[in-house]
Amino acid sequence: MSETAHIDIDYIANLSRLTLTEEEKKLFASQLEDILGHFAKLNEIDVSGEEPMAHPFPVYNVLGQDTPGSVFTPEEALANAPKKRDHQLVVPKVVDDA
């Protein structure tokens, strides 16, 4: 892809906080130029008559009605809990008071 501007791979690596070898710089610069070439091909397509969309197919809300159903008792909900107290799960402390 010789018609594109030179890619400053050192600048991109610095933004990405990457340390690259000279071989990696050559490889990644070539790959980035190829990717930009694909975008250039996409820019050639006339999409003036097309509406922007978020999905290729129509998306409809498929949620059902929010109707109450059977509920667990606190004892049933905590039946498999390794530790429980006052209808609550007991978990190890993860935050220090310091």
CSV table of N, CA and C in Angstrom, one decimal:
chain,number,residue,atom,x,y,z
A,1,MET,N,0.8,-1.2,0.0
A,1,MET,CA,0.0,0.0,0.0
A,1,MET,C,0.9,1.2,0.0
A,2,SER,N,1.4,1.5,-1.1
A,2,SER,CA,2.4,2.6,-1.2
A,2,SER,C,1.8,4.0,-1.2
A,3,GLU,N,0.5,4.1,-1.6
A,3,GLU,CA,-0.1,5.5,-1.8
A,3,GLU,C,-0.5,6.1,-0.4
A,4,THR,N,-0.4,5.4,0.7
A,4,THR,CA,-0.8,5.9,2.0
A,4,THR,C,0.4,6.6,2.6
A,5,ALA,N,0.1,7.5,3.5
A,5,ALA,CA,1.2,8.2,4.3
A,5,ALA,C,1.9,7.2,5.2
A,6,HIS,N,3.1,7.5,5.5
A,6,HIS,CA,3.9,6.7,6.4
A,6,HIS,C,3.3,6.6,7.8
A,7,ILE,N,3.3,5.4,8.4
A,7,ILE,CA,2.7,5.2,9.7
A,7,ILE,C,3.9,5.4,10.7
A,8,ASP,N,3.7,6.3,11.7
A,8,ASP,CA,4.7,6.5,12.7
A,8,ASP,C,4.5,5.4,13.8
A,9,ILE,N,5.1,4.3,13.6
A,9,ILE,CA,4.9,3.1,14.5
A,9,ILE,C,5.5,3.4,15.9
A,10,ASP,N,6.5,4.3,16.0
A,10,ASP,CA,7.1,4.6,17.3
A,10,ASP,C,6.1,5.4,18.1
A,11,TYR,N,5.4,6.3,17.4
A,11,TYR,CA,4.3,7.1,18.1
A,11,TYR,C,3.2,6.3,18.6
A,12,ILE,N,2.7,5.3,17.8
A,12,ILE,CA,1.7,4.4,18.1
A,12,ILE,C,2.1,3.5,19.3
A,13,ALA,N,3.3,3.0,19.2
A,13,ALA,CA,3.8,2.2,20.3
A,13,ALA,C,3.9,2.9,21.6
A,14,ASN,N,4.3,4.2,21.5
A,14,ASN,CA,4.4,5.0,22.7
A,14,ASN,C,3.0,5.2,23.3
A,15,LEU,N,2.0,5.5,22.5
A,15,LEU,CA,0.6,5.7,22.9
A,15,LEU,C,0.1,4.4,23.6
A,16,SER,N,0.5,3.3,23.1
A,16,SER,CA,0.1,2.0,23.6
A,16,SER,C,0.9,1.5,24.7
A,17,ARG,N,2.0,2.2,25.1
A,17,ARG,CA,2.9,1.8,26.1
A,17,ARG,C,3.5,0.5,25.8
A,18,LEU,N,4.0,0.3,24.6
A,18,LEU,CA,4.6,-0.9,24.1
A,18,LEU,C,6.1,-0.6,23.8
A,19,THR,N,6.9,-1.6,24.1
A,19,THR,CA,8.3,-1.5,23.7
A,19,THR,C,8.5,-2.6,22.6
A,20,LEU,N,8.8,-2.1,21.4
A,20,LEU,CA,8.9,-3.0,20.2
A,20,LEU,C,10.3,-3.1,19.7
A,21,THR,N,10.6,-4.3,19.2
A,21,THR,CA,11.9,-4.5,18.5
A,21,THR,C,11.8,-4.0,17.1
A,22,GLU,N,12.9,-3.8,16.4
A,22,GLU,CA,12.9,-3.3,15.1
A,22,GLU,C,12.1,-4.2,14.1
A,23,GLU,N,12.2,-5.6,14.4
A,23,GLU,CA,11.5,-6.5,13.6
A,23,GLU,C,10.0,-6.4,13.8
A,24,GLU,N,9.6,-6.2,15.1
A,24,GLU,CA,8.2,-6.0,15.4
A,24,GLU,C,7.6,-4.7,14.8
A,25,LYS,N,8.4,-3.7,14.8
A,25,LYS,CA,8.0,-2.4,14.2
A,25,LYS,C,7.8,-2.5,12.7
A,26,LYS,N,8.6,-3.2,12.0
A,26,LYS,CA,8.4,-3.5,10.6
A,26,LYS,C,7.2,-4.3,10.3
A,27,LEU,N,7.0,-5.3,11.1
A,27,LEU,CA,5.8,-6.2,10.9
A,27,LEU,C,4.5,-5.5,11.2
A,28,PHE,N,4.5,-4.8,12.4
A,28,PHE,CA,3.3,-4.1,12.7
A,28,PHE,C,3.0,-2.9,11.8
A,29,ALA,N,4.0,-2.2,11.3
A,29,ALA,CA,3.7,-1.1,10.4
A,29,ALA,C,3.1,-1.6,9.1
A,30,SER,N,3.6,-2.8,8.6
A,30,SER,CA,3.1,-3.4,7.4
A,30,SER,C,1.6,-3.8,7.7
A,31,GLN,N,1.4,-4.4,8.8
A,31,GLN,CA,0.0,-4.9,9.1
A,31,GLN,C,-0.9,-3.7,9.2
A,32,LEU,N,-0.5,-2.6,9.9
A,32,LEU,CA,-1.4,-1.4,10.0
A,32,LEU,C,-1.6,-0.8,8.6
A,33,GLU,N,-0.7,-0.8,7.8
A,33,GLU,CA,-0.9,-0.3,6.4
A,33,GLU,C,-1.9,-1.1,5.7
A,34,ASP,N,-1.8,-2.4,5.8
A,34,ASP,CA,-2.8,-3.3,5.2
A,34,ASP,C,-4.2,-3.0,5.7
A,35,ILE,N,-4.3,-2.8,7.0
A,35,ILE,CA,-5.6,-2.6,7.6
A,35,ILE,C,-6.2,-1.3,7.1
A,36,LEU,N,-5.3,-0.2,7.1
A,36,LEU,CA,-5.8,1.1,6.5
A,36,LEU,C,-6.1,1.0,5.1
A,37,GLY,N,-5.5,0.1,4.3
A,37,GLY,CA,-5.8,-0.2,2.9
A,37,GLY,C,-7.2,-0.7,2.8
A,38,HIS,N,-7.6,-1.6,3.7
A,38,HIS,CA,-9.0,-2.2,3.7
A,38,HIS,C,-10.0,-1.1,4.0
A,39,PHE,N,-9.7,-0.2,4.9
A,39,PHE,CA,-10.6,1.0,5.2
A,39,PHE,C,-10.7,1.9,4.0
A,40,ALA,N,-9.6,2.1,3.3
A,40,ALA,CA,-9.7,2.9,2.1
A,40,ALA,C,-10.6,2.3,1.0
A,41,LYS,N,-10.6,0.9,0.9
A,41,LYS,CA,-11.5,0.3,0.0
A,41,LYS,C,-12.9,0.4,0.4
A,42,LEU,N,-13.2,0.4,1.7
A,42,LEU,CA,-14.5,0.6,2.2
A,42,LEU,C,-15.0,2.0,2.0
A,43,ASN,N,-14.1,3.0,2.0
A,43,ASN,CA,-14.5,4.4,1.8
A,43,ASN,C,-14.9,4.6,0.4
A,44,GLU,N,-14.5,3.7,-0.6
A,44,GLU,CA,-14.8,3.9,-2.0
A,44,GLU,C,-16.3,3.5,-2.3
A,45,ILE,N,-16.9,2.8,-1.3
A,45,ILE,CA,-18.3,2.3,-1.5
A,45,ILE,C,-19.3,3.4,-1.3
A,46,ASP,N,-20.2,3.6,-2.3
A,46,ASP,CA,-21.2,4.6,-2.2
A,46,ASP,C,-22.4,4.2,-1.3
A,47,VAL,N,-22.5,4.8,-0.1
A,47,VAL,CA,-23.5,4.4,0.9
A,47,VAL,C,-24.4,5.6,1.1
A,48,SER,N,-24.5,6.5,0.1
A,48,SER,CA,-25.3,7.8,0.3
A,48,SER,C,-26.8,7.5,0.5
A,49,GLY,N,-27.3,6.4,-0.1
A,49,GLY,CA,-28.7,6.0,0.0
A,49,GLY,C,-29.0,5.1,1.1
A,50,GLU,N,-28.1,4.8,2.0
A,50,GLU,CA,-28.3,3.9,3.1
A,50,GLU,C,-28.4,4.6,4.4
A,51,GLU,N,-29.3,4.1,5.2
A,51,GLU,CA,-29.5,4.7,6.6
A,51,GLU,C,-28.5,4.0,7.5
A,52,PRO,N,-27.9,4.8,8.4
A,52,PRO,CA,-27.1,4.2,9.5
A,52,PRO,C,-27.9,3.3,10.3
A,53,MET,N,-27.3,2.2,10.8
A,53,MET,CA,-28.0,1.2,11.6
A,53,MET,C,-27.0,0.7,12.7
A,54,ALA,N,-27.6,0.2,13.8
A,54,ALA,CA,-26.8,-0.4,14.8
A,54,ALA,C,-26.6,-1.9,14.6
A,55,HIS,N,-27.6,-2.5,13.9
A,55,HIS,CA,-27.7,-3.9,13.7
A,55,HIS,C,-28.0,-4.2,12.3
A,56,PRO,N,-27.5,-5.3,11.7
A,56,PRO,CA,-27.8,-5.7,10.4
A,56,PRO,C,-29.3,-6.1,10.2
A,57,PHE,N,-29.9,-6.5,11.2
A,57,PHE,CA,-31.3,-7.0,11.2
A,57,PHE,C,-32.1,-6.2,12.2
A,58,PRO,N,-33.4,-6.0,11.9
A,58,PRO,CA,-34.3,-5.3,12.9
A,58,PRO,C,-34.2,-6.0,14.3
A,59,VAL,N,-34.2,-5.2,15.4
A,59,VAL,CA,-34.1,-5.8,16.7
A,59,VAL,C,-35.4,-5.4,17.4
A,60,TYR,N,-36.1,-6.3,17.9
A,60,TYR,CA,-37.4,-6.0,18.6
A,60,TYR,C,-37.3,-6.4,20.1
A,61,ASN,N,-38.0,-5.8,20.9
A,61,ASN,CA,-38.1,-6.1,22.3
A,61,ASN,C,-38.8,-7.4,22.5
A,62,VAL,N,-38.2,-8.4,22.9
A,62,VAL,CA,-38.8,-9.7,23.0
A,62,VAL,C,-39.0,-10.1,24.5
A,63,LEU,N,-39.0,-9.1,25.4
A,63,LEU,CA,-39.2,-9.5,26.8
A,63,LEU,C,-40.7,-9.8,27.0
A,64,GLY,N,-40.9,-10.7,27.9
A,64,GLY,CA,-42.3,-11.0,28.3
A,64,GLY,C,-42.9,-10.1,29.3
A,65,GLN,N,-44.1,-10.3,29.7
A,65,GLN,CA,-44.7,-9.5,30.7
A,65,GLN,C,-44.0,-9.8,32.1
A,66,ASP,N,-43.9,-8.7,32.9
A,66,ASP,CA,-43.3,-8.8,34.2
A,66,ASP,C,-44.4,-9.2,35.2
A,67,THR,N,-44.7,-10.5,35.3
A,67,THR,CA,-45.8,-10.9,36.2
A,67,THR,C,-45.1,-11.7,37.3
A,68,PRO,N,-45.6,-11.6,38.5
A,68,PRO,CA,-45.1,-12.3,39.7
A,68,PRO,C,-45.3,-13.8,39.5
A,69,GLY,N,-44.3,-14.5,40.0
A,69,GLY,CA,-44.5,-16.0,39.9
A,69,GLY,C,-44.2,-16.6,41.3
A,70,SER,N,-43.8,-17.8,41.3
A,70,SER,CA,-43.6,-18.4,42.6
A,70,SER,C,-42.3,-17.9,43.2
A,71,VAL,N,-42.2,-17.7,44.5
A,71,VAL,CA,-41.0,-17.1,45.1
A,71,VAL,C,-40.4,-18.2,46.1
A,72,PHE,N,-39.1,-18.0,46.3
A,72,PHE,CA,-38.5,-18.9,47.3
A,72,PHE,C,-38.7,-18.3,48.7
A,73,THR,N,-38.8,-19.2,49.7
A,73,THR,CA,-38.8,-18.7,51.0
A,73,THR,C,-37.3,-18.5,51.4
A,74,PRO,N,-37.0,-17.7,52.4
A,74,PRO,CA,-35.6,-17.4,52.8
A,74,PRO,C,-34.8,-18.7,53.0
A,75,GLU,N,-35.5,-19.7,53.6
A,75,GLU,CA,-34.8,-21.0,53.9
A,75,GLU,C,-34.5,-21.7,52.6
A,76,GLU,N,-35.4,-21.7,51.6
A,76,GLU,CA,-35.1,-22.3,50.3
A,76,GLU,C,-34.0,-21.6,49.6
A,77,ALA,N,-34.0,-20.3,49.6
A,77,ALA,CA,-33.0,-19.5,48.9
A,77,ALA,C,-31.6,-19.7,49.5
A,78,LEU,N,-31.5,-19.9,50.8
A,78,LEU,CA,-30.2,-20.1,51.4
A,78,LEU,C,-29.9,-21.6,51.7
A,79,ALA,N,-30.6,-22.5,51.1
A,79,ALA,CA,-30.4,-23.9,51.4
A,79,ALA,C,-29.0,-24.4,51.1
A,80,ASN,N,-28.4,-23.9,50.0
A,80,ASN,CA,-27.1,-24.4,49.6
A,80,ASN,C,-26.0,-23.4,50.1
A,81,ALA,N,-26.3,-22.4,50.8
A,81,ALA,CA,-25.3,-21.5,51.3
A,81,ALA,C,-24.4,-22.1,52.3
A,82,PRO,N,-23.0,-22.0,52.2
A,82,PRO,CA,-22.1,-22.6,53.2
A,82,PRO,C,-22.3,-22.0,54.6
A,83,LYS,N,-22.5,-20.7,54.7
A,83,LYS,CA,-22.8,-20.0,55.9
A,83,LYS,C,-23.9,-19.0,55.8
A,84,LYS,N,-24.8,-19.0,56.8
A,84,LYS,CA,-25.9,-18.0,56.7
A,84,LYS,C,-26.2,-17.6,58.2
A,85,ARG,N,-26.8,-16.3,58.2
A,85,ARG,CA,-27.1,-15.8,59.5
A,85,ARG,C,-28.3,-14.8,59.3
A,86,ASP,N,-29.3,-14.8,60.0
A,86,ASP,CA,-30.5,-13.9,59.9
A,86,ASP,C,-31.0,-13.8,58.5
A,87,HIS,N,-31.2,-14.9,57.8
A,87,HIS,CA,-31.7,-14.9,56.4
A,87,HIS,C,-30.7,-14.1,55.5
A,88,GLN,N,-29.4,-14.2,55.7
A,88,GLN,CA,-28.4,-13.5,54.9
A,88,GLN,C,-27.2,-14.5,54.7
A,89,LEU,N,-26.5,-14.3,53.6
A,89,LEU,CA,-25.3,-15.0,53.3
A,89,LEU,C,-24.2,-14.4,54.2
A,90,VAL,N,-23.3,-15.3,54.7
A,90,VAL,CA,-22.1,-14.8,55.5
A,90,VAL,C,-20.9,-15.1,54.6
A,91,VAL,N,-20.2,-14.0,54.3
A,91,VAL,CA,-19.0,-14.1,53.4
A,91,VAL,C,-17.8,-13.6,54.1
A,92,PRO,N,-16.6,-13.9,53.7
A,92,PRO,CA,-15.4,-13.4,54.3
A,92,PRO,C,-15.3,-11.9,54.1
A,93,LYS,N,-14.7,-11.3,55.1
A,93,LYS,CA,-14.4,-9.9,55.0
A,93,LYS,C,-13.3,-9.6,54.0
A,94,VAL,N,-13.6,-8.6,53.1
A,94,VAL,CA,-12.6,-8.3,52.0
A,94,VAL,C,-12.0,-6.9,52.1
A,95,VAL,N,-12.5,-6.1,53.0
A,95,VAL,CA,-12.0,-4.7,53.2
A,95,VAL,C,-11.5,-4.5,54.6
A,96,ASP,N,-10.3,-4.0,54.7
A,96,ASP,CA,-9.7,-3.7,56.0
A,96,ASP,C,-10.3,-2.4,56.6
A,97,ASP,N,-10.3,-2.3,57.9
A,97,ASP,CA,-10.8,-1.1,58.5
A,97,ASP,C,-9.7,0.0,58.6
A,98,ALA,N,-8.5,-0.3,58.2
A,98,ALA,CA,-7.4,0.6,58.3
A,98,ALA,C,-7.6,1.8,57.4
